[in-house]
Amino acid sequence: MRKLVQDGTAVVVLSQRADAFLNNAGTWLVLAGGTVAAAGSPAEIVAAGALELAGVVCPRPHTGLRPPAGAGHESGVDGPPALELRDVSFTYRGTQGRGWFRAQPGPPADPVPVLHGLSLAVSAGEILAVAGPNGAGKSTLLRHLNGLLQPTAGSVLVRGRNIGGQPAGRVSADVGLLFQQPRDQLFERTVEREVRFGLERGQPAADQAVQQALAAVGLEHLAGRHPAELPASQQRLLALATVLARRPSVLALDEPTVSLDGHGLAALDRVVRSTTAEGTAVVLVTHDLDYARSIAHRLVRLDAGRLLAAD
Ligand SMILES: Nc1ncnc2c1ncn2[C@@H]1O[C@H](COP(=O)(O)OP(=O)(O)O)[C@@H](O)[C@H]1O
Ligand SMILES: [Mg+2]
């Protein structure tokens, strides 16, 4: 960027994160609610606290992992783990695989195994972070937790019950999966209907569950809006609310921090901490190690489909 500026090029960078890279800028404009909320040098803006007010994501201080989740959660202390993977391996095949393989000239490519003998257990109230580079198999792993994908070998147990062969629609009452792309799980015409979808129709507690889930992510004032009109950060929070409303015992979050602004990150933090305090087990997948360390009790790495202890 400096080279461009020296050469006389004006550079405008749009970002919702105040990354170190942006300290190269001479001036920061902070936009909020469609107007300029603050303007000045990076140092002036930081000193005025304008970033947090506007919901800009600020670098987090480096922290260690939280102490191990101990006893004291009301459920699952003596029983089976909330979630267990036993020697799970997986290869995409047939309709799960990419149809375009067939369109390639020559013999069809051999399917490549994506997960290799994964074993892990997560207890009630525990937050496990899984970090790893793109393509490591993180999303593939999460799709096994609610039965969207079935292991090629090995088994997945939720509260001690093998979910093999059960449709994802049934497992999802127990395991809530927040997709990597929130738009993949939003399809209703209002925020309120989106959260209500999937709850038992006419269930007296449904109204309350919808209100509580929307309040938990701070979207209660947007109940009548069309999900497609919301900014990306609120779409992710809405997808999270649809999952929370069913009060799952396991929450699986795929790259939950991506596209969240500062307010969204704070809401996600509150939700993860409060649901685990109530005994939900959380598995979150991220490539953001700082985030993983700030929230998780335990961190593992997934690399080329194999689980490794994190350094
Ligand atoms: N539907 C699919 N069909 C075939 N291969 C896939 C499919 N989805 C993902 N893959 C492949 O599986 C590997 C792991 O992908 P993914 O689980 O999305 O990784 P991550 O979430 O860690 O980035 C990648 O090589 C990817 O190309
Ligand atoms: Mg992924």
Tab-separated table of C-alpha atoms and ligand atoms in Angstrom:
chain	number	residue	atom	x	y	z
A	1	MET	CA	0.000	0.000	0.000
A	2	ARG	CA	2.845	2.411	0.873
A	3	LYS	CA	4.383	1.908	-2.559
A	4	LEU	CA	1.077	2.777	-4.242
A	5	VAL	CA	0.751	5.928	-2.135
A	6	GLN	CA	4.360	6.952	-2.879
A	7	ASP	CA	3.569	6.577	-6.558
A	8	GLY	CA	0.708	9.051	-6.150
A	9	THR	CA	-2.216	6.610	-6.094
A	10	ALA	CA	-5.022	7.324	-3.646
A	11	VAL	CA	-6.047	4.131	-1.821
A	12	VAL	CA	-9.433	3.598	-0.182
A	13	VAL	CA	-9.836	0.420	1.880
A	14	LEU	CA	-13.244	-0.704	3.145
A	15	SER	CA	-13.153	-3.009	6.147
A	16	GLN	CA	-15.219	-3.996	9.142
A	17	ARG	CA	-12.046	-4.962	11.021
A	18	ALA	CA	-9.445	-2.573	12.380
A	19	ASP	CA	-6.556	-4.862	11.395
A	20	ALA	CA	-2.925	-3.801	11.892
A	21	PHE	CA	-2.744	-3.347	8.104
A	22	LEU	CA	-5.116	-0.381	8.360
A	23	ASN	CA	-2.640	1.495	10.563
A	24	ASN	CA	-0.913	2.355	7.271
A	25	ALA	CA	-3.812	4.654	6.465
A	26	GLY	CA	-3.486	8.419	7.042
A	27	THR	CA	-7.172	8.868	7.830
A	28	TRP	CA	-9.895	6.588	9.137
A	29	LEU	CA	-13.563	7.328	8.542
A	30	VAL	CA	-15.888	5.378	10.805
A	31	LEU	CA	-19.308	4.872	9.225
A	32	ALA	CA	-22.311	3.952	11.352
A	33	GLY	CA	-26.002	4.144	10.517
A	34	GLY	CA	-25.250	5.578	7.070
A	35	THR	CA	-23.258	8.549	8.316
A	36	VAL	CA	-19.692	9.454	9.341
A	37	ALA	CA	-19.529	8.748	13.066
A	38	ALA	CA	-15.864	9.723	13.465
A	39	ALA	CA	-12.909	10.855	11.337
A	40	GLY	CA	-9.222	11.271	12.174
A	41	SER	CA	-5.896	9.491	12.359
A	42	PRO	CA	-5.922	5.867	13.557
A	43	ALA	CA	-4.511	6.989	16.935
A	44	GLU	CA	-7.211	9.644	17.375
A	45	ILE	CA	-10.005	7.231	16.478
A	46	VAL	CA	-8.720	4.549	18.847
A	47	ALA	CA	-8.278	7.072	21.685
A	48	ALA	CA	-11.875	8.269	21.210
A	49	GLY	CA	-13.233	4.698	21.486
A	50	ALA	CA	-15.164	5.281	18.234
A	51	LEU	CA	-14.499	1.800	16.840
A	52	GLU	CA	-16.266	-0.148	19.577
A	53	LEU	CA	-19.258	2.202	19.507
A	54	ALA	CA	-19.701	1.698	15.773
A	55	GLY	CA	-19.283	-2.084	16.033
A	56	VAL	CA	-15.946	-2.266	14.217
A	57	VAL	CA	-14.063	-5.487	14.991
A	58	CYS	CA	-10.908	-4.678	16.963
A	59	PRO	CA	-7.908	-7.000	17.352
A	60	ARG	CA	-8.386	-9.146	20.428
A	61	PRO	CA	-5.776	-9.387	23.127
A	62	HIS	CA	-3.958	-12.720	23.031
A	63	THR	CA	-5.325	-15.004	25.705
A	64	GLY	CA	-4.749	-18.552	26.812
A	65	LEU	CA	-7.427	-21.216	26.645
A	66	ARG	CA	-10.098	-21.170	29.339
A	67	PRO	CA	-9.532	-23.631	32.176
A	68	PRO	CA	-10.920	-27.101	31.394
A	69	ALA	CA	-14.698	-27.360	31.717
A	70	GLY	CA	-15.058	-29.155	35.013
A	71	ALA	CA	-17.845	-30.778	36.953
A	72	GLY	CA	-20.716	-28.614	38.053
A	73	HIS	CA	-22.821	-28.746	34.914
A	74	GLU	CA	-26.168	-30.141	35.742
A	75	SER	CA	-26.175	-32.711	32.963
A	76	GLY	CA	-23.783	-35.231	31.604
A	77	VAL	CA	-21.214	-35.238	34.396
A	78	ASP	CA	-21.481	-38.946	35.070
A	79	GLY	CA	-23.301	-40.014	31.916
A	80	PRO	CA	-21.942	-40.448	28.391
A	81	PRO	CA	-20.281	-37.459	26.661
A	82	ALA	CA	-22.676	-35.053	24.936
A	83	LEU	CA	-20.933	-35.926	21.685
A	84	GLU	CA	-18.522	-38.659	20.703
A	85	LEU	CA	-16.808	-39.584	17.448
A	86	ARG	CA	-15.380	-43.084	17.254
A	87	ASP	CA	-12.812	-43.655	14.553
A	88	VAL	CA	-14.738	-41.667	11.938
A	89	SER	CA	-13.463	-41.772	8.363
A	90	PHE	CA	-15.207	-40.261	5.374
A	91	THR	CA	-14.924	-40.153	1.597
A	92	TYR	CA	-17.267	-38.149	-0.653
A	93	ARG	CA	-18.841	-40.507	-3.169
A	94	GLY	CA	-21.690	-40.631	-5.677
A	95	THR	CA	-24.290	-37.923	-5.158
A	96	GLN	CA	-22.336	-36.390	-2.273
A	97	GLY	CA	-19.396	-35.935	-4.592
A	98	ARG	CA	-18.908	-33.483	-7.368
A	99	GLY	CA	-20.984	-34.385	-10.383
A	100	TRP	CA	-18.551	-32.647	-12.666
A	101	PHE	CA	-15.952	-35.353	-12.060
A	102	ARG	CA	-17.980	-37.424	-14.506
A	103	ALA	CA	-17.783	-34.713	-17.154
A	104	GLN	CA	-13.974	-34.869	-17.155
A	105	PRO	CA	-12.452	-36.839	-19.998
A	106	GLY	CA	-10.902	-40.182	-19.104
A	107	PRO	CA	-11.827	-42.565	-16.312
A	108	PRO	CA	-13.571	-41.063	-13.242
A	109	ALA	CA	-11.115	-39.797	-10.616
A	110	ASP	CA	-10.831	-41.983	-7.510
A	111	PRO	CA	-12.679	-40.370	-4.616
A	112	VAL	CA	-10.197	-38.979	-2.099
A	113	PRO	CA	-10.731	-39.712	1.623
A	114	VAL	CA	-11.393	-36.454	3.499
A	115	LEU	CA	-11.507	-37.598	7.167
A	116	HIS	CA	-9.157	-40.232	8.586
A	117	GLY	CA	-10.048	-42.117	11.796
A	118	LEU	CA	-11.198	-39.174	13.925
A	119	SER	CA	-11.981	-39.877	17.567
A	120	LEU	CA	-13.014	-37.255	20.090
A	121	ALA	CA	-15.458	-36.659	22.924
A	122	VAL	CA	-17.030	-33.409	24.082
A	123	SER	CA	-18.777	-33.157	27.445
A	124	ALA	CA	-21.823	-31.153	28.409
A	125	GLY	CA	-20.836	-27.534	29.011
A	126	GLU	CA	-17.539	-27.872	27.155
A	127	ILE	CA	-16.359	-25.731	24.218
A	128	LEU	CA	-14.071	-27.521	21.782
A	129	ALA	CA	-12.465	-25.457	19.036
A	130	VAL	CA	-11.262	-27.152	15.851
A	131	ALA	CA	-8.820	-25.062	13.868
A	132	GLY	CA	-7.215	-25.864	10.541
A	133	PRO	CA	-6.455	-24.528	7.080
A	134	ASN	CA	-8.946	-24.332	4.209
A	135	GLY	CA	-9.778	-27.741	2.826
A	136	ALA	CA	-8.690	-29.590	6.000
A	137	GLY	CA	-12.160	-31.150	6.341
A	138	LYS	CA	-13.608	-28.918	9.091
A	139	SER	CA	-17.019	-28.391	7.463
A	140	THR	CA	-17.146	-32.051	6.455
A	141	LEU	CA	-16.534	-33.009	10.091
A	142	LEU	CA	-19.321	-30.738	11.380
A	143	ARG	CA	-21.805	-32.119	8.848
A	144	HIS	CA	-21.316	-35.513	10.509
A	145	LEU	CA	-22.492	-34.224	13.881
A	146	ASN	CA	-26.151	-33.824	12.881
A	147	GLY	CA	-26.297	-36.666	10.369
A	148	LEU	CA	-26.136	-34.523	7.194
A	149	LEU	CA	-23.225	-36.778	6.273
A	150	GLN	CA	-22.816	-40.369	7.441
A	151	PRO	CA	-19.337	-41.715	8.166
A	152	THR	CA	-17.871	-44.119	5.631
A	153	ALA	CA	-16.459	-45.950	8.680
A	154	GLY	CA	-16.820	-45.367	12.426
A	155	SER	CA	-19.704	-43.858	14.376
A	156	VAL	CA	-21.073	-40.624	15.844
A	157	LEU	CA	-22.844	-40.753	19.211
A	158	VAL	CA	-25.004	-37.999	20.672
A	159	ARG	CA	-25.589	-38.409	24.423
A	160	GLY	CA	-24.487	-42.016	24.062
A	161	ARG	CA	-26.845	-42.808	21.168
A	162	ASN	CA	-25.430	-43.809	17.791
A	163	ILE	CA	-27.025	-41.485	15.211
A	164	GLY	CA	-26.042	-43.724	12.273
A	165	GLY	CA	-28.884	-44.076	9.772
A	166	GLN	CA	-31.075	-41.396	11.396
A	167	PRO	CA	-32.272	-38.577	9.152
A	168	ALA	CA	-30.685	-35.184	9.810
A	169	GLY	CA	-34.169	-33.763	10.463
A	170	ARG	CA	-34.464	-35.922	13.567
A	171	VAL	CA	-30.911	-35.487	14.826
A	172	SER	CA	-31.133	-31.705	14.447
A	173	ALA	CA	-33.471	-31.476	17.440
A	174	ASP	CA	-30.445	-32.486	19.510
A	175	VAL	CA	-27.583	-31.082	17.434
A	176	GLY	CA	-27.833	-27.552	16.061
A	177	LEU	CA	-25.527	-26.838	13.118
A	178	LEU	CA	-24.710	-23.288	12.094
A	179	PHE	CA	-23.620	-23.560	8.445
A	180	GLN	CA	-20.501	-21.888	7.111
A	181	GLN	CA	-22.734	-19.849	4.746
A	182	PRO	CA	-25.758	-18.568	6.727
A	183	ARG	CA	-27.747	-18.020	3.530
A	184	ASP	CA	-27.761	-21.779	3.008
A	185	GLN	CA	-30.063	-22.109	6.007
A	186	LEU	CA	-32.306	-19.043	5.591
A	187	PHE	CA	-35.336	-19.386	3.349
A	188	GLU	CA	-38.394	-17.911	5.114
A	189	ARG	CA	-39.934	-14.509	4.408
A	190	THR	CA	-39.579	-12.972	7.859
A	191	VAL	CA	-37.042	-13.209	10.646
A	192	GLU	CA	-39.745	-14.418	13.028
A	193	ARG	CA	-40.950	-17.204	10.691
A	194	GLU	CA	-37.381	-18.258	10.105
A	195	VAL	CA	-36.812	-18.909	13.814
A	196	ARG	CA	-40.232	-20.536	14.252
A	197	PHE	CA	-39.605	-22.956	11.398
A	198	GLY	CA	-38.581	-26.299	12.808
A	199	LEU	CA	-40.358	-25.807	16.127
A	200	GLU	CA	-43.415	-27.967	16.781
A	201	ARG	CA	-46.434	-26.261	15.227
A	202	GLY	CA	-48.916	-24.952	17.774
A	203	GLN	CA	-46.549	-25.838	20.587
A	204	PRO	CA	-47.424	-23.379	23.390
A	205	ALA	CA	-43.751	-22.872	24.226
A	206	ALA	CA	-42.922	-21.993	20.596
A	207	ASP	CA	-43.699	-18.263	20.971
A	208	GLN	CA	-41.470	-18.051	23.974
A	209	ALA	CA	-38.685	-20.048	22.303
A	210	VAL	CA	-38.774	-17.700	19.282
A	211	GLN	CA	-38.671	-14.576	21.458
A	212	GLN	CA	-35.868	-15.919	23.624
A	213	ALA	CA	-33.745	-17.009	20.667
A	214	LEU	CA	-34.136	-13.635	18.931
A	215	ALA	CA	-33.382	-11.779	22.158
A	216	ALA	CA	-30.294	-13.937	22.765
A	217	VAL	CA	-28.755	-12.701	19.501
A	218	GLY	CA	-30.151	-9.152	19.806
A	219	LEU	CA	-32.506	-9.319	16.795
A	220	GLU	CA	-35.879	-9.057	18.543
A	221	HIS	CA	-36.500	-5.618	16.979
A	222	LEU	CA	-36.169	-7.100	13.465
A	223	ALA	CA	-38.792	-9.867	13.772
A	224	GLY	CA	-40.833	-8.613	10.789
A	225	ARG	CA	-37.921	-8.020	8.392
A	226	HIS	CA	-37.093	-10.194	5.389
A	227	PRO	CA	-33.933	-12.221	6.155
A	228	ALA	CA	-32.449	-11.419	2.728
A	229	GLU	CA	-32.528	-7.686	3.575
A	230	LEU	CA	-30.311	-8.064	6.631
A	231	PRO	CA	-26.601	-7.313	6.516
A	232	ALA	CA	-24.286	-10.353	6.595
A	233	SER	CA	-23.546	-10.040	10.311
A	234	GLN	CA	-27.241	-10.115	11.232
A	235	GLN	CA	-27.915	-12.983	8.811
A	236	ARG	CA	-25.378	-15.084	10.683
A	237	LEU	CA	-26.943	-14.145	14.027
A	238	LEU	CA	-30.373	-15.039	12.648
A	239	ALA	CA	-29.123	-18.439	11.509
A	240	LEU	CA	-27.735	-18.879	15.028
A	241	ALA	CA	-31.141	-17.982	16.520
A	242	THR	CA	-32.894	-20.614	14.358
A	243	VAL	CA	-30.562	-23.206	15.820
A	244	LEU	CA	-30.801	-21.940	19.424
A	245	ALA	CA	-34.610	-21.951	19.400
A	246	ARG	CA	-34.588	-25.744	19.423
A	247	ARG	CA	-32.387	-25.799	22.535
A	248	PRO	CA	-29.956	-28.376	21.204
A	249	SER	CA	-27.693	-30.301	23.560
A	250	VAL	CA	-24.838	-29.924	21.049
A	251	LEU	CA	-24.135	-26.724	19.118
A	252	ALA	CA	-21.877	-27.050	16.059
A	253	LEU	CA	-20.654	-23.726	14.662
A	254	ASP	CA	-18.883	-23.527	11.287
A	255	GLU	CA	-16.621	-20.459	11.085
A	256	PRO	CA	-19.074	-18.482	13.233
A	257	THR	CA	-16.990	-15.288	13.407
A	258	VAL	CA	-16.728	-14.730	9.654
A	259	SER	CA	-18.583	-11.548	8.596
A	260	LEU	CA	-19.643	-10.721	12.162
A	261	ASP	CA	-19.140	-7.083	13.153
A	262	GLY	CA	-18.138	-6.077	16.689
A	263	HIS	CA	-21.730	-6.158	17.996
A	264	GLY	CA	-22.244	-9.562	16.360
A	265	LEU	CA	-19.058	-10.954	17.916
A	266	ALA	CA	-20.217	-9.778	21.335
A	267	ALA	CA	-23.604	-11.481	20.798
A	268	LEU	CA	-21.915	-14.712	19.679
A	269	ASP	CA	-19.689	-14.646	22.751
A	270	ARG	CA	-22.691	-14.160	25.050
A	271	VAL	CA	-24.615	-17.012	23.391
A	272	VAL	CA	-21.717	-19.471	23.498
A	273	ARG	CA	-20.962	-18.700	27.134
A	274	SER	CA	-24.572	-18.785	28.324
A	275	THR	CA	-25.593	-21.961	26.473
A	276	THR	CA	-22.541	-23.817	27.747
A	277	ALA	CA	-23.276	-22.596	31.277
A	278	GLU	CA	-26.637	-24.352	30.852
A	279	GLY	CA	-24.882	-27.579	29.793
A	280	THR	CA	-24.792	-27.377	25.977
A	281	ALA	CA	-21.648	-28.813	24.389
A	282	VAL	CA	-20.171	-26.568	21.683
A	283	VAL	CA	-17.916	-27.600	18.801
A	284	LEU	CA	-16.723	-24.635	16.823
A	285	VAL	CA	-14.640	-24.698	13.727
A	286	THR	CA	-12.513	-21.707	12.866
A	287	HIS	CA	-9.300	-20.676	11.194
A	288	ASP	CA	-9.042	-17.786	13.669
A	289	LEU	CA	-6.707	-19.150	16.361
A	290	ASP	CA	-6.964	-16.034	18.526
A	291	TYR	CA	-10.734	-16.398	18.641
A	292	ALA	CA	-10.461	-20.118	19.361
A	293	ARG	CA	-8.109	-19.498	22.273
A	294	SER	CA	-10.286	-16.718	23.682
A	295	ILE	CA	-13.429	-18.836	23.915
A	296	ALA	CA	-12.584	-22.541	24.027
A	297	HIS	CA	-11.730	-24.911	26.849
A	298	ARG	CA	-9.877	-27.143	24.428
A	299	LEU	CA	-8.336	-26.648	21.001
A	300	VAL	CA	-7.470	-29.309	18.437
A	301	ARG	CA	-6.128	-28.963	14.922
A	302	LEU	CA	-7.527	-30.672	11.884
A	303	ASP	CA	-4.971	-31.005	9.140
A	304	ALA	CA	-5.645	-32.916	5.912
A	305	GLY	CA	-8.458	-34.789	7.676
A	306	ARG	CA	-6.403	-35.852	10.710
A	307	LEU	CA	-6.794	-34.557	14.251
A	308	LEU	CA	-3.626	-33.287	15.920
A	309	ALA	CA	-3.114	-31.795	19.351
A	310	ALA	CA	-2.816	-28.001	19.009
A	311	ASP	CA	0.563	-26.487	19.890
B	1	LIG	N1	-19.575	-32.019	-1.645
B	1	LIG	C1	-18.280	-32.330	-1.835
B	1	LIG	N2	-17.928	-33.264	-2.758
B	1	LIG	C2	-16.617	-33.607	-2.940
B	1	LIG	N3	-15.599	-33.075	-2.239
B	1	LIG	C3	-15.889	-32.151	-1.316
B	1	LIG	C4	-17.239	-31.726	-1.050
B	1	LIG	N4	-17.218	-30.792	-0.070
B	1	LIG	C5	-15.901	-30.634	0.281
B	1	LIG	N5	-15.133	-31.446	-0.473
B	1	LIG	C6	-13.655	-31.576	-0.380
B	1	LIG	O1	-13.357	-32.070	0.925
B	1	LIG	C7	-12.186	-31.439	1.431
B	1	LIG	C8	-12.532	-30.787	2.774
B	1	LIG	O2	-13.457	-29.726	2.535
B	1	LIG	P1	-14.136	-28.935	3.733
B	1	LIG	O3	-14.699	-29.907	4.696
B	1	LIG	O4	-15.062	-27.941	3.136
B	1	LIG	O5	-12.845	-28.234	4.390
B	1	LIG	P2	-12.748	-26.939	5.344
B	1	LIG	O6	-14.100	-26.680	5.919
B	1	LIG	O7	-11.712	-27.327	6.366
B	1	LIG	O8	-12.258	-25.811	4.483
B	1	LIG	C9	-11.723	-30.457	0.376
B	1	LIG	O9	-10.726	-31.093	-0.391
B	1	LIG	C10	-12.954	-30.224	-0.460
B	1	LIG	O10	-12.617	-29.910	-1.765
B	2	MG	MG	-15.300	-25.060	5.844
